[in-house]
CSV table of C-alpha atoms in Angstrom, one decimal:
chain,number,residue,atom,x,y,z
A,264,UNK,CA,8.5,14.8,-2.4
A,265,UNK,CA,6.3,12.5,-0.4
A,266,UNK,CA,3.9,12.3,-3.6
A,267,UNK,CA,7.0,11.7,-5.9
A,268,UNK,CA,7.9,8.5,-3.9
A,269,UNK,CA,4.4,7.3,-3.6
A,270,UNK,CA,4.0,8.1,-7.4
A,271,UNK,CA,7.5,5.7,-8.3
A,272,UNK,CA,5.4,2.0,-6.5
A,273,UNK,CA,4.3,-0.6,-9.4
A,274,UNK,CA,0.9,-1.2,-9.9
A,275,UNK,CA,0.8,-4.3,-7.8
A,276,UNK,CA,2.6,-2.1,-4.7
A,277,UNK,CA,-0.3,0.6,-5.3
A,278,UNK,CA,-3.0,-2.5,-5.1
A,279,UNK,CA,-1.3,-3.9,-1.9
A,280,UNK,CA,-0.9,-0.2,-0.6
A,281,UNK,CA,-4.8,-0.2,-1.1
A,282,UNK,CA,-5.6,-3.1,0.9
A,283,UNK,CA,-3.4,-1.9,3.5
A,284,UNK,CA,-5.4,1.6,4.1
A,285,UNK,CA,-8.2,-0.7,4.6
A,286,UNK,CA,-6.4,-2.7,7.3
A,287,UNK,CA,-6.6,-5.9,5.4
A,288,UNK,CA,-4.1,-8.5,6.8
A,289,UNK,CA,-1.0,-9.9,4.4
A,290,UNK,CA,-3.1,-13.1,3.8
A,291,UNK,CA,-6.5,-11.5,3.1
A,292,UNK,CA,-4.5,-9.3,0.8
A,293,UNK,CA,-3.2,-12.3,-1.0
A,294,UNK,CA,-6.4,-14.0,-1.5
A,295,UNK,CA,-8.3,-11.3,-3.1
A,296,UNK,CA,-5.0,-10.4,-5.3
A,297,UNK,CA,-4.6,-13.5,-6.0
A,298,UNK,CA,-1.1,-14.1,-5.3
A,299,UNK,CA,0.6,-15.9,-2.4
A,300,UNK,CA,1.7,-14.7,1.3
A,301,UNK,CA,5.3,-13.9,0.6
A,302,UNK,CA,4.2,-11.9,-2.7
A,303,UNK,CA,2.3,-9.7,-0.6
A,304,UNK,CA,5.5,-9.5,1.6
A,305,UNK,CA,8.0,-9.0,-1.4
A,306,UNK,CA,5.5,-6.2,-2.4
A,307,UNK,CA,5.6,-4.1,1.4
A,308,UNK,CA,9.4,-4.7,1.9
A,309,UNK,CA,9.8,-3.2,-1.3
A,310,UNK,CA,7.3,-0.3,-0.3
A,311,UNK,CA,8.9,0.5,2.9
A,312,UNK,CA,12.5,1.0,1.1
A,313,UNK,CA,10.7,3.4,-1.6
A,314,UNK,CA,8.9,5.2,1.1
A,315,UNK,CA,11.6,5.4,3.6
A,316,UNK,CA,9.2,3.6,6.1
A,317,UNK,CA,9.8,1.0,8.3
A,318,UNK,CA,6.2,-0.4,8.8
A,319,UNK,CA,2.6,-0.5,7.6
A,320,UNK,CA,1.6,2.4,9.0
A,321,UNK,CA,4.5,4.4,8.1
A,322,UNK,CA,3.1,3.4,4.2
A,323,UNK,CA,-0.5,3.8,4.8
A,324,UNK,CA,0.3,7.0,6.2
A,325,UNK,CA,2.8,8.1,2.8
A,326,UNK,CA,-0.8,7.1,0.1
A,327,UNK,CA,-3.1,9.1,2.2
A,328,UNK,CA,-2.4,11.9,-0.1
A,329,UNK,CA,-3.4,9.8,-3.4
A,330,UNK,CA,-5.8,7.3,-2.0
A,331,UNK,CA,-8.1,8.7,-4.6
A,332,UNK,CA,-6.0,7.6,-7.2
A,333,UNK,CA,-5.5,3.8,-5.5
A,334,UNK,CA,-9.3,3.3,-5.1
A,335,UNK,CA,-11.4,6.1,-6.8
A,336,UNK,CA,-14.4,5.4,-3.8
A,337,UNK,CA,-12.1,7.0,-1.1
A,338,UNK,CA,-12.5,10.4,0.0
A,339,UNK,CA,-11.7,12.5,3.2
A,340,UNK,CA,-14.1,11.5,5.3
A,341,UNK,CA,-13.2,8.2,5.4
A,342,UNK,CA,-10.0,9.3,7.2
């Protein structure tokens, strides 16, 4: 279940979601993606509604089960 909703985020989400498991901040986010502030925020409040989360750590705690997938380097020790 958990995987399915994680599996439904666009690719941009899944890039954001992989900043966030690396504790990188909305606007650091933003610069290396590119994109403005708000995007960034568009992007998580859209996350925490498909997760069911209501914060950061509530999504970084729903990819930890595909991490792999959002940046092929990760693995279980870095948890």
């Amino acid at each position: 279940h958990v995987i399915a909703q994680v599996l439904q985020l666009t690719a941009a989400e899944r890039q954001v979601a992989k900043h966030l498991f690396y504790g990188h901040t909305r606007r650091e986010t933003a610069t290396q993606l590119g994109v403005k502030e708000p995007t960034v925020r568009h992007h998580l409040q859209r996350m925490h509604d498909k997760l069911q989360v209501n914060n950061r750590i509530g999504v970084v705690l729903r990819i930890i089960p595909i991490r792999e997938q959002l940046d092929p380097a990760a693995t279980d020790s870095t948890v």
